[in-house]
Coordinates of C-alpha atoms and ligand atoms in Angstrom, one line a residue:
M258 CA 141.4 114.4 88.1
G259 CA 139.8 116.3 91.1
K260 CA 138.5 114.9 94.2
Y261 CA 134.9 115.0 93.0
W262 CA 133.6 113.1 90.2
N263 CA 130.8 115.5 89.5
E264 CA 131.6 119.0 91.3
Q265 CA 128.8 120.8 89.9
I266 CA 126.3 118.4 91.5
E267 CA 128.0 117.1 94.6
C268 CA 128.7 120.8 95.8
M269 CA 125.7 122.4 94.3
D270 CA 124.0 125.3 96.2
R271 CA 121.1 123.9 98.2
D272 CA 118.4 126.1 96.7
Q273 CA 119.6 125.0 93.2
M274 CA 119.5 121.3 94.2
K275 CA 116.0 121.7 95.6
A276 CA 114.8 123.3 92.3
L277 CA 116.5 120.4 90.4
Q278 CA 114.8 117.8 92.7
S279 CA 111.4 119.5 92.3
E280 CA 111.6 119.7 88.5
R281 CA 112.6 116.2 88.4
L282 CA 110.1 114.8 90.8
V283 CA 107.2 116.5 89.0
K284 CA 108.4 114.8 85.7
Q285 CA 108.7 111.4 87.6
V286 CA 105.3 111.4 89.1
Q287 CA 103.8 112.0 85.7
H288 CA 106.0 109.2 84.3
V289 CA 104.8 106.8 86.9
W290 CA 101.3 108.0 86.7
D291 CA 101.2 107.3 83.0
N292 CA 103.0 103.9 83.1
V293 CA 102.4 102.2 86.4
P294 CA 98.8 101.3 87.0
Y295 CA 99.8 99.7 90.3
Y296 CA 101.1 103.1 91.8
R297 CA 98.4 105.0 90.0
K298 CA 95.8 103.1 91.8
K299 CA 97.5 103.9 95.2
M300 CA 97.5 107.6 94.2
E301 CA 93.9 107.4 93.3
E302 CA 93.1 105.8 96.7
K303 CA 94.8 108.5 98.5
G304 CA 93.1 111.3 96.3
V305 CA 96.3 112.6 94.8
T306 CA 96.9 113.3 91.0
P307 CA 100.1 114.5 89.4
Q308 CA 98.6 118.0 89.4
D309 CA 99.0 118.0 93.2
I310 CA 102.8 117.7 92.9
N311 CA 104.4 120.8 92.1
G312 CA 107.6 120.3 93.9
I313 CA 109.4 118.5 96.8
E314 CA 107.2 120.4 99.2
D315 CA 104.3 118.2 97.8
L316 CA 106.4 115.0 98.3
Y317 CA 104.5 114.0 101.6
K318 CA 101.2 113.8 99.7
L319 CA 102.4 110.6 97.7
P320 CA 101.6 107.3 99.1
F321 CA 104.3 105.1 100.3
L322 CA 105.6 101.9 98.7
S323 CA 106.9 99.1 100.7
K324 CA 108.5 95.8 100.1
A325 CA 105.1 94.0 100.4
D326 CA 104.1 96.1 97.3
L327 CA 107.2 94.9 95.4
R328 CA 106.2 91.4 96.2
D329 CA 102.5 91.9 95.3
A330 CA 103.6 93.5 91.9
Y331 CA 106.2 90.8 91.3
P332 CA 107.7 90.6 88.7
Y333 CA 106.4 93.2 86.3
G334 CA 103.9 95.2 88.3
L335 CA 106.0 98.2 88.8
L336 CA 107.9 98.3 85.7
A337 CA 107.4 101.7 83.9
K338 CA 109.2 101.0 80.5
P339 CA 108.5 98.4 77.9
L340 CA 111.0 95.4 78.3
S341 CA 112.4 96.1 75.0
E342 CA 113.9 99.3 76.6
C343 CA 115.3 97.4 79.6
V344 CA 118.7 96.1 79.5
R345 CA 119.3 94.5 82.8
I346 CA 117.7 92.8 85.8
H347 CA 119.0 92.6 89.3
S348 CA 117.5 91.0 92.5
T349 CA 117.8 91.6 96.4
S350 CA 120.0 89.3 98.1
G351 CA 117.0 87.9 99.9
T352 CA 118.3 88.5 103.2
T353 CA 114.8 89.0 104.6
G354 CA 112.2 87.0 102.7
K355 CA 111.3 86.6 99.2
R356 CA 113.5 88.3 96.6
V357 CA 112.4 91.2 94.6
V358 CA 113.5 92.0 91.2
A359 CA 114.5 95.4 89.6
F360 CA 114.8 96.5 86.0
Y361 CA 117.1 98.9 84.4
T362 CA 117.3 101.0 81.1
Q363 CA 120.7 101.8 79.8
N364 CA 120.1 105.4 81.2
D365 CA 119.4 103.6 84.7
V366 CA 122.7 101.7 84.4
D367 CA 124.7 104.9 83.5
M368 CA 123.0 106.8 86.4
W369 CA 123.9 104.0 88.8
E370 CA 127.5 103.6 87.7
D371 CA 127.9 107.4 87.8
C372 CA 126.8 107.4 91.5
V373 CA 129.5 104.7 92.2
A374 CA 132.1 106.5 90.4
R375 CA 131.4 109.5 92.7
A376 CA 132.0 107.1 95.7
I377 CA 135.2 105.8 94.2
T378 CA 136.5 109.3 93.5
A379 CA 135.5 110.3 97.1
A380 CA 137.7 107.4 98.3
G381 CA 140.6 108.8 96.5
G382 CA 140.2 106.5 93.4
T383 CA 141.5 107.8 89.9
N384 CA 142.4 106.2 86.6
D385 CA 145.7 105.2 88.2
D386 CA 144.2 102.8 90.8
V387 CA 143.8 99.2 90.5
C388 CA 140.2 98.2 92.0
Q389 CA 139.7 94.9 93.2
V390 CA 136.0 94.0 93.2
A391 CA 135.3 91.2 95.7
Y392 CA 131.5 91.8 96.0
G393 CA 129.7 88.8 94.6
Y394 CA 128.9 89.1 90.8
G395 CA 125.6 88.0 89.7
L396 CA 121.9 89.1 90.6
F397 CA 123.3 90.9 93.6
T398 CA 124.1 94.5 92.8
G399 CA 127.3 94.7 94.7
G400 CA 129.6 93.3 92.0
A401 CA 128.0 94.9 89.1
G402 CA 127.6 98.3 90.7
L403 CA 131.4 98.6 91.9
H404 CA 132.5 97.1 88.6
G405 CA 130.6 99.6 86.5
G406 CA 131.7 102.6 88.7
S407 CA 135.3 101.5 88.6
H408 CA 135.3 101.3 84.8
K409 CA 133.7 104.7 84.6
V410 CA 136.5 106.3 86.8
G411 CA 139.1 104.4 84.5
C412 CA 140.6 102.3 87.3
L413 CA 142.1 99.0 86.3
T414 CA 139.3 96.9 87.3
L415 CA 139.8 93.3 88.9
P416 CA 136.5 91.4 88.6
M417 CA 137.4 89.0 91.3
S418 CA 133.7 88.3 92.8
S419 CA 133.6 87.1 96.3
G420 CA 135.3 83.8 97.7
N421 CA 138.6 82.1 97.3
T422 CA 140.1 84.4 99.8
E423 CA 143.7 83.1 99.4
R424 CA 143.8 83.6 95.7
Q425 CA 142.1 87.1 96.3
I426 CA 145.1 88.0 98.4
Q427 CA 147.6 86.7 96.0
F428 CA 146.1 88.6 93.2
M429 CA 146.0 91.7 95.4
Q430 CA 149.7 91.3 95.9
D431 CA 150.7 90.3 92.4
L432 CA 148.8 92.9 90.5
G433 CA 149.2 95.8 93.2
A434 CA 145.4 96.3 93.9
T435 CA 145.1 99.7 95.6
I436 CA 141.4 99.8 96.3
L437 CA 139.3 97.0 97.6
C438 CA 135.5 96.7 97.2
C439 CA 133.5 94.1 99.3
T440 CA 131.3 93.7 102.1
P441 CA 132.6 94.8 105.6
S442 CA 132.4 91.3 107.0
Y443 CA 134.4 89.9 104.1
A444 CA 137.0 92.6 104.3
A445 CA 137.4 91.6 108.0
Y446 CA 137.7 88.0 106.9
I447 CA 140.4 89.0 104.1
G448 CA 142.2 90.9 106.8
E449 CA 142.4 88.0 109.0
T450 CA 143.6 85.7 106.1
V451 CA 146.2 88.2 105.4
K452 CA 147.7 87.8 108.9
K453 CA 147.2 84.0 108.7
M454 CA 149.3 83.9 105.4
G455 CA 152.1 85.6 107.3
L456 CA 151.7 88.8 105.4
T457 CA 151.4 92.3 106.8
P458 CA 149.6 95.4 105.4
D459 CA 153.1 96.6 104.1
D460 CA 153.1 93.6 101.7
L461 CA 150.0 95.1 100.0
K462 CA 149.5 98.2 98.0
L463 CA 146.0 98.8 99.3
K464 CA 145.2 102.3 100.2
A465 CA 141.3 102.4 100.4
G466 CA 138.4 100.1 100.9
I467 CA 134.9 100.8 99.8
F468 CA 132.6 98.5 101.9
G469 CA 128.8 98.3 102.3
A470 CA 125.7 96.2 101.6
E471 CA 125.4 95.3 105.3
P472 CA 125.5 97.3 108.7
W473 CA 129.0 97.6 110.4
T474 CA 130.0 99.7 113.2
E475 CA 132.7 102.2 113.7
E476 CA 134.7 99.7 115.7
M477 CA 134.5 97.3 112.8
R478 CA 135.9 100.0 110.6
Q479 CA 138.9 100.5 113.0
Q480 CA 139.6 96.9 112.9
I481 CA 139.6 96.5 109.3
Q482 CA 141.6 99.7 108.6
R483 CA 144.3 98.5 111.0
S484 CA 144.3 94.8 109.5
L485 CA 144.6 96.0 105.9
G486 CA 146.4 99.3 106.3
I487 CA 143.7 101.3 104.5
K488 CA 141.2 103.9 105.0
A489 CA 137.8 102.2 104.9
Y490 CA 134.8 104.0 103.2
D491 CA 131.2 103.1 103.7
I492 CA 128.9 102.9 100.8
Y493 CA 125.1 102.4 100.9
G494 CA 122.4 101.3 98.5
L495 CA 119.7 98.8 97.7
T496 CA 118.6 97.0 94.8
E497 CA 115.1 98.8 94.7
S498 CA 116.9 102.0 94.1
S499 CA 119.4 100.7 91.8
G500 CA 122.2 99.3 94.0
P501 CA 125.3 100.5 96.0
G502 CA 126.0 104.1 95.5
V503 CA 122.8 105.7 96.6
A504 CA 125.0 107.2 99.3
F505 CA 128.8 107.2 99.8
E506 CA 131.2 108.4 102.4
C507 CA 133.8 111.2 101.8
E508 CA 137.2 111.6 103.4
C509 CA 135.6 112.9 106.6
Q510 CA 134.1 109.4 107.3
H511 CA 131.2 111.1 109.0
G512 CA 128.0 110.0 107.4
M513 CA 127.3 109.2 103.8
H514 CA 126.4 111.7 101.2
I515 CA 123.2 110.9 99.5
N516 CA 123.2 111.4 95.7
E517 CA 120.3 113.8 95.9
D518 CA 120.0 114.5 92.2
N519 CA 118.8 111.1 91.8
F520 CA 117.3 110.1 95.1
I521 CA 115.3 112.2 97.5
A522 CA 115.7 111.0 101.2
E523 CA 113.1 111.5 103.9
I524 CA 113.1 110.1 107.5
I525 CA 109.6 109.1 108.7
N526 CA 108.2 107.7 112.0
P527 CA 107.7 104.0 111.1
E528 CA 104.6 103.8 113.1
T529 CA 102.7 106.8 111.8
G530 CA 104.4 107.7 108.4
E531 CA 104.9 111.2 109.7
V532 CA 108.0 112.9 108.1
L533 CA 110.6 113.7 110.7
P534 CA 112.8 116.6 110.9
D535 CA 116.7 116.4 110.2
G536 CA 118.4 114.9 113.1
E537 CA 115.7 112.6 114.1
K538 CA 116.0 108.8 114.0
G539 CA 113.5 107.1 111.9
E540 CA 112.9 105.0 108.7
L541 CA 114.6 106.1 105.6
V542 CA 112.4 106.6 102.6
F543 CA 113.7 107.1 99.0
T544 CA 112.1 108.6 95.9
S545 CA 114.0 107.8 92.7
I546 CA 113.6 110.9 90.5
T547 CA 115.6 109.8 87.5
K548 CA 115.1 106.2 87.3
E549 CA 113.2 105.2 84.1
A550 CA 112.4 101.5 84.3
F551 CA 111.9 100.9 87.9
P552 CA 111.0 104.4 89.4
L553 CA 109.9 103.8 92.9
L554 CA 108.3 106.8 94.8
R555 CA 108.4 107.2 98.6
Y556 CA 110.0 103.5 98.9
R557 CA 110.4 102.5 102.6
T558 CA 113.7 100.9 103.0
R559 CA 113.1 99.9 106.7
D560 CA 116.6 101.0 107.4
I561 CA 116.8 103.0 110.7
C562 CA 118.7 106.1 110.3
V563 CA 119.2 109.9 110.7
L564 CA 119.9 112.7 108.2
T565 CA 122.0 115.7 108.6
R566 CA 122.4 118.8 106.4
E567 CA 125.2 120.2 108.5
K568 CA 128.1 121.5 106.3
C569 CA 130.7 118.8 105.6
S570 CA 134.3 119.9 105.5
C571 CA 134.9 117.9 102.3
G572 CA 132.8 120.6 100.4
R573 CA 129.9 118.5 99.2
T574 CA 126.6 119.9 100.0
L575 CA 124.8 116.7 99.5
V576 CA 122.7 115.5 102.8
R577 CA 124.3 112.9 104.7
M578 CA 123.0 109.8 106.3
A579 CA 124.4 108.1 109.4
K580 CA 125.5 104.6 109.4
P581 CA 122.1 102.7 109.4
M582 CA 122.0 100.9 112.6
G583 CA 120.3 97.9 110.8
R584 CA 116.9 97.3 109.5
S585 CA 113.8 97.4 111.4
D586 CA 113.5 93.8 110.7
D587 CA 117.0 93.0 111.8
M588 CA 116.0 94.2 115.2
L589 CA 115.5 91.4 117.5
I590 CA 112.9 91.6 120.5
I591 CA 114.3 89.5 123.3
R592 CA 112.2 89.4 126.5
G593 CA 110.6 92.5 125.3
V594 CA 113.7 94.5 124.7
N595 CA 114.8 95.7 121.4
V596 CA 118.3 94.5 120.5
F597 CA 120.2 95.4 117.3
P598 CA 123.1 93.2 116.3
S599 CA 125.2 96.2 115.7
Q600 CA 125.0 97.1 119.5
I601 CA 126.5 93.9 120.2
E602 CA 129.2 94.3 117.6
T603 CA 130.2 97.8 119.3
V604 CA 130.7 96.1 122.6
L605 CA 132.6 93.2 121.4
L606 CA 135.1 95.2 119.2
K607 CA 135.8 97.5 122.1
M608 CA 137.6 94.5 123.7
S609 CA 141.1 93.7 122.7
N610 CA 140.7 89.9 123.1
A611 CA 137.4 89.5 121.2
T612 CA 137.1 89.2 117.5
P613 CA 134.5 90.5 115.0
N614 CA 133.3 86.9 114.7
Y615 CA 130.2 86.5 116.6
Q616 CA 126.9 84.8 116.6
I617 CA 123.7 85.6 118.3
V618 CA 121.4 82.7 119.2
V619 CA 118.0 83.3 120.3
G620 CA 115.5 80.6 121.4
R621 CA 112.6 79.9 123.7
E622 CA 112.6 77.7 126.8
N623 CA 109.6 77.5 129.3
N624 CA 108.0 80.4 127.7
T625 CA 111.0 82.6 128.1
D626 CA 113.3 84.0 125.4
T627 CA 117.0 82.5 125.7
F628 CA 119.7 84.8 124.4
E629 CA 123.2 83.5 123.9
I630 CA 126.1 85.4 122.2
R631 CA 128.9 83.2 120.9
V632 CA 132.2 85.0 120.6
E633 CA 135.2 83.8 119.0
I634 CA 138.4 84.7 120.9
T635 CA 141.9 85.3 119.6
D636 CA 144.6 82.7 119.1
E637 CA 146.5 84.5 122.0
M638 CA 143.6 84.5 124.3
F639 CA 142.9 80.7 123.5
N640 CA 146.3 79.8 125.0
D641 CA 145.6 81.9 128.2
T642 CA 144.6 80.8 131.6
I643 CA 141.1 79.6 132.4
R644 CA 141.0 82.5 134.9
S645 CA 141.5 85.2 132.2
I646 CA 139.2 83.6 129.9
E647 CA 136.5 83.8 132.6
E648 CA 137.4 87.2 133.4
L649 CA 136.7 88.2 129.8
E650 CA 133.4 86.3 129.8
R651 CA 132.3 88.3 132.9
K652 CA 133.5 91.6 131.3
I653 CA 131.5 91.1 128.1
S654 CA 128.5 90.0 130.1
Q655 CA 128.5 93.1 132.3
D656 CA 129.2 95.5 129.3
M657 CA 126.2 93.6 127.3
L658 CA 124.0 94.3 130.2
S659 CA 124.6 97.9 130.4
V660 CA 124.5 98.5 126.7
L661 CA 121.5 96.3 125.9
G662 CA 119.7 96.5 129.2
I663 CA 119.2 92.8 129.3
K664 CA 121.2 89.7 130.3
A665 CA 122.8 87.5 127.7
K666 CA 124.7 84.2 128.1
I667 CA 128.2 84.7 126.8
R668 CA 130.0 81.8 125.3
L669 CA 133.5 82.1 124.2
V670 CA 134.4 79.7 121.4
E671 CA 137.6 78.5 119.8
P672 CA 139.3 80.6 117.2
N673 CA 137.9 79.8 113.7
S674 CA 134.8 78.0 114.9
I675 CA 132.2 80.7 113.5
P676 CA 131.6 80.5 109.8
R677 CA 133.2 83.5 108.0
S678 CA 131.2 85.6 105.4
E679 CA 132.1 86.2 101.7
G680 CA 129.0 88.3 101.3
K681 CA 126.6 89.4 103.8
A682 CA 127.2 88.0 107.3
V683 CA 124.6 86.0 108.9
R684 CA 124.8 87.0 112.7
V685 CA 121.6 86.0 114.1
I686 CA 120.2 82.5 114.4
D687 CA 116.6 82.9 115.8
N688 CA 115.3 79.3 116.6
R689 CA 112.1 80.9 117.8
K690 CA 111.1 81.2 114.3
L691 CA 111.2 77.5 113.9
L692 CA 109.0 77.1 117.0
D693 CA 106.3 79.6 115.7
Ligands
ADP161 P1 118.4 92.5 100.7 O1 117.3 93.4 101.1 O2 118.1 91.2 100.3 O3 119.6 92.4 101.7 P2 120.0 94.3 99.0 O4 121.2 93.6 98.4 O5 119.2 95.3 97.9 O6 118.9 93.3 99.4 O7 120.3 95.0 100.3 C1 120.0 96.3 100.7 C2 120.0 96.6 102.0 O8 121.2 96.4 102.6 C3 119.7 98.0 102.6 O9 118.4 98.3 102.7 C4 120.4 97.9 103.9 O10 119.6 97.4 104.9 C5 121.7 97.2 103.7 N1 122.7 98.0 103.5 C6 123.3 98.3 102.4 N2 124.3 99.0 102.4 C7 124.5 99.4 103.7 C8 125.5 100.2 104.6 N3 126.6 100.7 104.1 N4 125.3 100.0 105.8 C9 124.1 99.4 106.5 N5 123.4 98.7 105.8 C10 123.5 98.6 104.4
ZN162 ZN1 131.7 115.1 103.1

């Protein structure tokens, strides 16, 4: 098996890809117009008909869809196929607000799994691999997505789901898992537990990890790679556009290739909706051009990101998206300053004595926002002198100020006092919401 799952698509000439996207977009717009009254109405309100869409150059004419629309149309309002042709439902993990549901025909499931197969292949996976899927199974798309992709590639698939971490590691060892798939925060926890169990990466056969479903920093990647002795690949996706596999990382670990034969990506200015050129930071918008049951056009992900079409040395021509720095709704506004949890993670993981276990607590006292960062220190540090602990506290405090532009109260806490995540990590406790 080669290093691409579908070389013809993944390395397609750009003009050819554009033509393919245009052809699929035109068909998709007609399909939606004919079958989704909710979106048809939106098009009518904007004065657009399928005749106005002759290729991707016309994409900008279409109205956006947002999470609010999905909630509005819940549960069946955006369905484009009769339920008799649908074979699966998934739902968002509800990280931010009410869940939304998405529907799949058999073709939709096949397309999705094919995208994940590309990701697994890009991470070096073949039918000789043992792939341990430790994303949650269920309504969440993580488990099902990686499971399906792993089957497609022909890996020996270990459907572990998340949790029960020691048993996870026991199986990993006994059955010689070579690829681990889970959220990055769970991977970090598994790495920590491996050490606690008195094992080293040499006791495991793992070579690669495919981690996604939440934002994680480059520093976090280095940590996980060290603790598990692997190469860690990012994977991106969202329930609304099928699940993980919308974009995947290659061996260059320098942005995720978007599966453009199925998803057209745009970056827009979140305030004005204006389409931004490559290289500019903005909100990521996806148009699903092959999905049958739940074909969202110009769906606003709220993920803040940058696209690049620079050549990648892996040979793929698919556009790349940078690691999203978080959703616009993950962004905290503290004393008027915008703060992303990922910025805090970057600062912490640059310090040798801090761990990736942290929590951000925001509150309000006397009409002013309070901002505390709780950071777990390492066991070694815990036994250190008070002076060196104070020094660490001061150092973190200074670095946070220079990166965030706002002062945070740093509280170093004992090893193992911050809850570990088996799925998507909860980094922020915003007590202001309770006060509102
Ligand atoms: P929810 O919106 O409830 O979290 P999903 O499970 O569908 O539901 O999550 C999709 C979201 O997860 C994306 O919009 C994005 O914010 C985040 N995400 C997924 N993969 C990644 C990744 N590799 N890096 C950063 N964020 C990611
Ligand atoms: Zn590449």
